[in-house]
Amino acid sequence: MKVQVCCVALLLSAGAVRADIVDDFESYEIGSAPGGVWQDAAAFISDPTNPAPTVTMISTQDAHGAATRAVQITDALGTSGGIAAEIEHQRVQRFETDLRFDQASDGNYPNWIAAAGFFQVTDQADLITMPQALIYSLNSSRQFRLYVHNADGRGGRTLDVSLGAATWEFDRWYRVVFEVDTELGSFSSTIVDIESGETLIESTRTMANWNAEFGQFDLVSVNDGEYGTNAGTRGNMVSIDNAKYTPAPGTVGVMGCAGLLGMRRRR
C-alpha cells in the first residue's frame, strides 16, 4: 500500500509536466513485448518489411551476473526493429540505456547493429528519413558514432562522426547516455563499460548551421538497421535494459511508479 500511495502522489504532482520514463523492464512477461509507453519501432514505419513484434522480453544476466529481464531485438531482416516511446519535445532531452550486442547482421555496409536516441515524427514513410539524432554502433568498425539528420526526407544536412577509438564487444553491457540541446544543436555522448566501470567515450559536438525546426524531437527509441544494399542472411540482435528518459531537470518519474504498481499487482 505504501508503494501505491507514493506513486499516486507522484502522479498527481506531475500535472502538466511531461513525466520521465524510468523502466527496468522487470514487470513485463518473458516472451511478450514490453508495454506501458513502449511501442514497436515498426509502428512508425509504413508497410514495414519487418513487421511487429520486432522485440521480445528475455531472461538474461546483467553485467555483473545477476538475473535480469531485458528487451531483445529479434533476429530478422528488413526495416528497423526496436522500441520507441512518444515524448513531448523539450529544449534539453536526455536518454540513457544499457545495451548488449548479441548478434550482428552479415549484410554489407552500412549496418547499424543498434542506435539509441531521438526522432521527430513527420509524415515520412520510414524512421530513417525523419529528423533524428542518435548514437549508433557500426558493425564494420565496431565503433560508436554520432548521427544527426537535420532535415526531413531523404537528403539534407547530416552529421555523421566517430565518437572515438573505443570499440564494443559482443556479449558485454554498455551504458549509453545521450543528451541533446535542441536549440543549440549540441550533442553530448557518454558510453561506459558497465562491468569495469570505465568511461570509454565522453564527447560533446555541436552541429554547424543547426536548424532547430528539425530538432523538435518527440520520439525516443532504440532500434537497429540493416541499411546495406545486401541485407545478408541474419539480423541484428541487441538486448536493452534500464531505459531512462529525462525531458528536463526535476520532472517526475511516473513510468517508474507505473512499473512498481504493476509489480505490486502481480504479487
CSV table of C-alpha atoms in Angstrom, one decimal:
chain,number,residue,atom,x,y,z
A,1,MET,CA,0.0,0.0,0.0
A,2,LYS,CA,2.9,2.4,0.8
A,3,VAL,CA,4.2,2.0,-2.7
A,4,GLN,CA,0.8,2.7,-4.2
A,5,VAL,CA,0.2,5.8,-2.2
A,6,CYS,CA,3.7,7.1,-3.0
A,7,CYS,CA,3.1,6.6,-6.7
A,8,VAL,CA,-0.3,8.2,-6.7
A,9,ALA,CA,1.3,11.3,-5.1
A,10,LEU,CA,3.9,11.4,-7.8
A,11,LEU,CA,1.3,11.1,-10.5
A,12,LEU,CA,-0.7,14.0,-9.1
A,13,SER,CA,2.3,16.2,-8.7
A,14,ALA,CA,3.3,15.6,-12.3
A,15,GLY,CA,0.4,17.8,-13.5
A,16,ALA,CA,1.0,19.1,-17.0
A,17,VAL,CA,4.7,18.3,-16.8
A,18,ARG,CA,5.8,15.5,-19.1
A,19,ALA,CA,7.0,12.6,-16.9
A,20,ASP,CA,10.3,10.9,-17.0
A,21,ILE,CA,10.5,7.4,-18.3
A,22,VAL,CA,12.3,5.1,-15.9
A,23,ASP,CA,11.9,1.4,-16.8
A,24,ASP,CA,14.0,-1.6,-15.8
A,25,PHE,CA,11.6,-3.9,-17.8
A,26,GLU,CA,11.2,-6.3,-14.8
A,27,SER,CA,7.4,-6.1,-14.8
A,28,TYR,CA,6.9,-7.5,-18.4
A,29,GLU,CA,6.3,-11.1,-19.1
A,30,ILE,CA,9.0,-13.2,-20.7
A,31,GLY,CA,8.2,-13.9,-24.4
A,32,SER,CA,6.0,-10.8,-24.7
A,33,ALA,CA,6.7,-7.3,-25.9
A,34,PRO,CA,7.1,-4.5,-23.3
A,35,GLY,CA,4.0,-2.5,-22.6
A,36,GLY,CA,3.4,0.8,-21.0
A,37,VAL,CA,4.7,3.7,-23.0
A,38,TRP,CA,6.6,1.4,-25.3
A,39,GLN,CA,5.6,0.8,-28.9
A,40,ASP,CA,7.3,-1.3,-31.6
A,41,ALA,CA,9.5,0.7,-33.9
A,42,ALA,CA,7.6,-0.9,-36.8
A,43,ALA,CA,4.6,1.2,-35.7
A,44,PHE,CA,6.4,4.3,-37.1
A,45,ILE,CA,7.1,2.7,-40.5
A,46,SER,CA,4.6,2.5,-43.3
A,47,ASP,CA,4.4,-1.1,-44.7
A,48,PRO,CA,7.4,-2.4,-42.7
A,49,THR,CA,9.1,-5.4,-44.2
A,50,ASN,CA,10.0,-6.5,-40.7
A,51,PRO,CA,6.5,-6.1,-39.0
A,52,ALA,CA,5.8,-6.1,-35.3
A,53,PRO,CA,6.6,-7.6,-33.0
A,54,THR,CA,10.3,-6.9,-33.7
A,55,VAL,CA,11.3,-7.3,-30.0
A,56,THR,CA,10.7,-9.8,-27.2
A,57,MET,CA,11.3,-9.9,-23.4
A,58,ILE,CA,14.1,-12.3,-22.4
A,59,SER,CA,15.5,-13.6,-19.1
A,60,THR,CA,19.3,-13.0,-19.0
A,61,GLN,CA,22.1,-11.7,-16.9
A,62,ASP,CA,23.3,-8.1,-16.3
A,63,ALA,CA,26.9,-7.0,-16.5
A,64,HIS,CA,27.7,-8.4,-13.0
A,65,GLY,CA,26.0,-11.8,-13.5
A,66,ALA,CA,22.7,-11.0,-11.7
A,67,ALA,CA,19.4,-12.2,-13.2
A,68,THR,CA,17.5,-9.5,-15.1
A,69,ARG,CA,14.8,-9.1,-17.7
A,70,ALA,CA,15.6,-7.2,-20.9
A,71,VAL,CA,14.1,-6.4,-24.3
A,72,GLN,CA,15.8,-8.1,-27.2
A,73,ILE,CA,15.5,-7.0,-30.8
A,74,THR,CA,14.8,-10.3,-32.6
A,75,ASP,CA,16.7,-12.0,-35.4
A,76,ALA,CA,15.0,-10.6,-38.5
A,77,LEU,CA,15.9,-8.7,-41.7
A,78,GLY,CA,14.1,-5.7,-43.2
A,79,THR,CA,13.0,-2.4,-41.9
A,80,SER,CA,14.2,-1.3,-38.4
A,81,GLY,CA,13.2,-3.3,-35.3
A,82,GLY,CA,13.2,-2.0,-31.8
A,83,ILE,CA,11.3,0.0,-29.2
A,84,ALA,CA,10.0,3.6,-29.2
A,85,ALA,CA,8.1,5.9,-26.8
A,86,GLU,CA,6.4,9.1,-27.7
A,87,ILE,CA,7.5,12.1,-25.6
A,88,GLU,CA,6.9,15.8,-25.5
A,89,HIS,CA,9.6,18.0,-27.1
A,90,GLN,CA,11.8,19.9,-24.7
A,91,ARG,CA,14.8,22.1,-25.3
A,92,VAL,CA,17.1,19.7,-23.4
A,93,GLN,CA,16.4,16.0,-23.6
A,94,ARG,CA,18.4,13.1,-22.1
A,95,PHE,CA,18.2,9.4,-22.8
A,96,GLU,CA,20.2,6.6,-21.3
A,97,THR,CA,20.0,2.9,-21.6
A,98,ASP,CA,22.1,-0.3,-21.2
A,99,LEU,CA,22.8,-2.1,-24.4
A,100,ARG,CA,24.4,-5.5,-25.1
A,101,PHE,CA,25.3,-6.5,-28.7
A,102,ASP,CA,24.2,-10.2,-29.2
A,103,GLN,CA,24.5,-10.7,-32.9
A,104,ALA,CA,25.4,-8.7,-36.0
A,105,SER,CA,23.8,-9.0,-39.4
A,106,ASP,CA,26.1,-10.3,-42.1
A,107,GLY,CA,24.9,-7.7,-44.6
A,108,ASN,CA,27.1,-5.1,-46.2
A,109,TYR,CA,27.9,-1.6,-45.1
A,110,PRO,CA,26.2,0.4,-43.6
A,111,ASN,CA,24.9,-1.9,-40.9
A,112,TRP,CA,23.8,-0.3,-37.6
A,113,ILE,CA,23.6,-3.0,-35.0
A,114,ALA,CA,21.9,-0.6,-32.6
A,115,ALA,CA,21.0,3.1,-32.4
A,116,ALA,CA,19.7,5.0,-29.4
A,117,GLY,CA,18.3,8.5,-29.4
A,118,PHE,CA,15.6,10.8,-30.7
A,119,PHE,CA,13.4,11.2,-33.7
A,120,GLN,CA,11.0,14.0,-34.8
A,121,VAL,CA,7.9,12.2,-36.2
A,122,THR,CA,6.8,13.5,-39.5
A,123,ASP,CA,4.8,12.2,-42.5
A,124,GLN,CA,7.8,10.3,-43.8
A,125,ALA,CA,7.2,6.6,-44.6
A,126,ASP,CA,10.2,5.4,-42.5
A,127,LEU,CA,12.0,6.4,-39.4
A,128,ILE,CA,15.3,6.6,-41.3
A,129,THR,CA,14.2,9.7,-43.3
A,130,MET,CA,12.8,11.6,-40.3
A,131,PRO,CA,14.8,14.3,-38.4
A,132,GLN,CA,16.9,12.4,-35.8
A,133,ALA,CA,19.9,12.4,-33.5
A,134,LEU,CA,21.3,9.0,-32.5
A,135,ILE,CA,24.3,7.3,-31.0
A,136,TYR,CA,24.8,4.2,-33.1
A,137,SER,CA,27.2,1.2,-33.2
A,138,LEU,CA,28.6,0.3,-36.5
A,139,ASN,CA,29.2,-3.4,-37.3
A,140,SER,CA,32.1,-3.0,-39.6
A,141,SER,CA,34.4,-0.9,-37.3
A,142,ARG,CA,32.7,-1.8,-34.0
A,143,GLN,CA,32.9,1.9,-33.1
A,144,PHE,CA,30.3,4.2,-31.6
A,145,ARG,CA,29.3,7.1,-33.8
A,146,LEU,CA,27.0,10.1,-33.7
A,147,TYR,CA,24.5,10.6,-36.5
A,148,VAL,CA,22.3,13.7,-36.9
A,149,HIS,CA,19.8,14.2,-39.7
A,150,ASN,CA,18.8,17.9,-39.5
A,151,ALA,CA,16.2,17.7,-42.3
A,152,ASP,CA,13.0,16.0,-43.2
A,153,GLY,CA,13.1,13.4,-46.0
A,154,ARG,CA,15.9,12.0,-48.0
A,155,GLY,CA,19.0,14.2,-48.4
A,156,GLY,CA,19.5,17.4,-46.5
A,157,ARG,CA,22.1,18.2,-43.8
A,158,THR,CA,23.6,15.4,-41.8
A,159,LEU,CA,26.4,15.0,-39.2
A,160,ASP,CA,28.0,11.5,-39.1
A,161,VAL,CA,31.2,11.3,-37.0
A,162,SER,CA,33.1,8.8,-34.9
A,163,LEU,CA,32.9,9.3,-31.2
A,164,GLY,CA,36.4,8.0,-30.7
A,165,ALA,CA,38.7,4.9,-31.0
A,166,ALA,CA,36.9,2.8,-28.4
A,167,THR,CA,35.3,-0.3,-29.7
A,168,TRP,CA,32.5,-2.5,-28.5
A,169,GLU,CA,32.5,-6.3,-27.9
A,170,PHE,CA,29.7,-8.8,-28.2
A,171,ASP,CA,28.0,-10.1,-25.0
A,172,ARG,CA,29.1,-7.1,-23.0
A,173,TRP,CA,26.9,-4.4,-21.4
A,174,TYR,CA,27.4,-0.8,-22.2
A,175,ARG,CA,25.6,2.2,-20.7
A,176,VAL,CA,24.8,4.8,-23.4
A,177,VAL,CA,24.0,8.3,-22.3
A,178,PHE,CA,22.9,10.9,-24.8
A,179,GLU,CA,21.8,14.5,-24.1
A,180,VAL,CA,20.8,17.0,-26.7
A,181,ASP,CA,20.2,20.7,-26.6
A,182,THR,CA,17.7,21.2,-29.4
A,183,GLU,CA,18.1,24.9,-29.6
A,184,LEU,CA,21.9,25.0,-29.9
A,185,GLY,CA,22.3,21.7,-31.8
A,186,SER,CA,24.6,20.4,-29.2
A,187,PHE,CA,25.0,16.6,-28.6
A,188,SER,CA,26.7,15.1,-25.5
A,189,SER,CA,27.6,11.4,-25.6
A,190,THR,CA,28.9,9.2,-22.8
A,191,ILE,CA,29.5,5.5,-23.0
A,192,VAL,CA,30.5,3.3,-20.1
A,193,ASP,CA,31.6,-0.3,-19.9
A,194,ILE,CA,29.3,-1.3,-17.1
A,195,GLU,CA,31.3,-4.3,-15.8
A,196,SER,CA,34.6,-2.4,-15.4
A,197,GLY,CA,33.1,1.0,-14.8
A,198,GLU,CA,35.4,2.5,-17.3
A,199,THR,CA,34.2,5.5,-19.3
A,200,LEU,CA,35.0,4.7,-22.9
A,201,ILE,CA,33.7,7.8,-24.5
A,202,GLU,CA,32.8,11.3,-23.3
A,203,SER,CA,32.2,13.7,-26.2
A,204,THR,CA,30.2,16.9,-27.0
A,205,ARG,CA,29.7,18.0,-30.6
A,206,THR,CA,27.8,21.0,-31.9
A,207,MET,CA,26.3,20.9,-35.4
A,208,ALA,CA,27.2,23.9,-37.5
A,209,ASN,CA,24.3,25.9,-39.0
A,210,TRP,CA,21.8,23.9,-36.9
A,211,ASN,CA,18.1,24.3,-37.8
A,212,ALA,CA,16.0,23.9,-34.7
A,213,GLU,CA,12.9,23.4,-36.8
A,214,PHE,CA,14.2,19.9,-37.4
A,215,GLY,CA,15.1,19.3,-33.8
A,216,GLN,CA,11.6,19.0,-32.4
A,217,PHE,CA,12.2,15.5,-31.1
A,218,ASP,CA,9.1,13.8,-29.9
A,219,LEU,CA,10.1,10.1,-30.0
A,220,VAL,CA,12.8,8.3,-28.1
A,221,SER,CA,14.0,4.9,-29.5
A,222,VAL,CA,16.4,2.1,-29.6
A,223,ASN,CA,16.4,0.4,-33.0
A,224,ASP,CA,18.6,-1.4,-35.5
A,225,GLY,CA,19.1,-1.1,-39.2
A,226,GLU,CA,20.3,-3.3,-42.0
A,227,TYR,CA,20.8,-0.5,-44.4
A,228,GLY,CA,23.3,-2.0,-46.9
A,229,THR,CA,22.3,-3.0,-50.4
A,230,ASN,CA,22.7,-6.6,-49.3
A,231,ALA,CA,20.9,-7.2,-46.0
A,232,GLY,CA,22.6,-10.6,-45.5
A,233,THR,CA,21.1,-13.8,-44.1
A,234,ARG,CA,20.8,-12.9,-40.4
A,235,GLY,CA,19.5,-9.9,-38.5
A,236,ASN,CA,21.0,-7.7,-35.8
A,237,MET,CA,20.2,-8.8,-32.2
A,238,VAL,CA,20.6,-6.3,-29.3
A,239,SER,CA,19.4,-6.5,-25.7
A,240,ILE,CA,18.1,-3.4,-24.0
A,241,ASP,CA,17.8,-2.7,-20.3
A,242,ASN,CA,17.3,0.1,-17.8
A,243,ALA,CA,15.9,2.8,-20.1
A,244,LYS,CA,15.6,6.3,-18.7
A,245,TYR,CA,14.4,9.4,-20.4
A,246,THR,CA,14.6,12.9,-18.8
A,247,PRO,CA,13.0,15.8,-20.6
A,248,ALA,CA,14.2,18.4,-18.1
A,249,PRO,CA,15.7,18.6,-14.6
A,250,GLY,CA,13.2,17.9,-11.8
A,251,THR,CA,10.4,16.2,-13.6
A,252,VAL,CA,8.7,13.2,-12.0
A,253,GLY,CA,9.4,9.6,-12.7
A,254,VAL,CA,5.9,8.5,-13.4
A,255,MET,CA,6.8,5.5,-15.5
A,256,GLY,CA,9.0,4.1,-12.8
A,257,CYS,CA,6.0,4.3,-10.5
A,258,ALA,CA,3.8,2.6,-13.1
A,259,GLY,CA,6.3,-0.3,-13.1
A,260,LEU,CA,6.2,-0.5,-9.3
A,261,LEU,CA,2.4,-0.6,-9.3
A,262,GLY,CA,2.4,-3.3,-12.0
A,263,MET,CA,4.9,-5.4,-9.9
A,264,ARG,CA,2.7,-4.8,-6.8
A,265,ARG,CA,-0.4,-6.2,-8.7
A,266,ARG,CA,1.5,-9.3,-9.8
A,267,ARG,CA,2.3,-10.4,-6.2
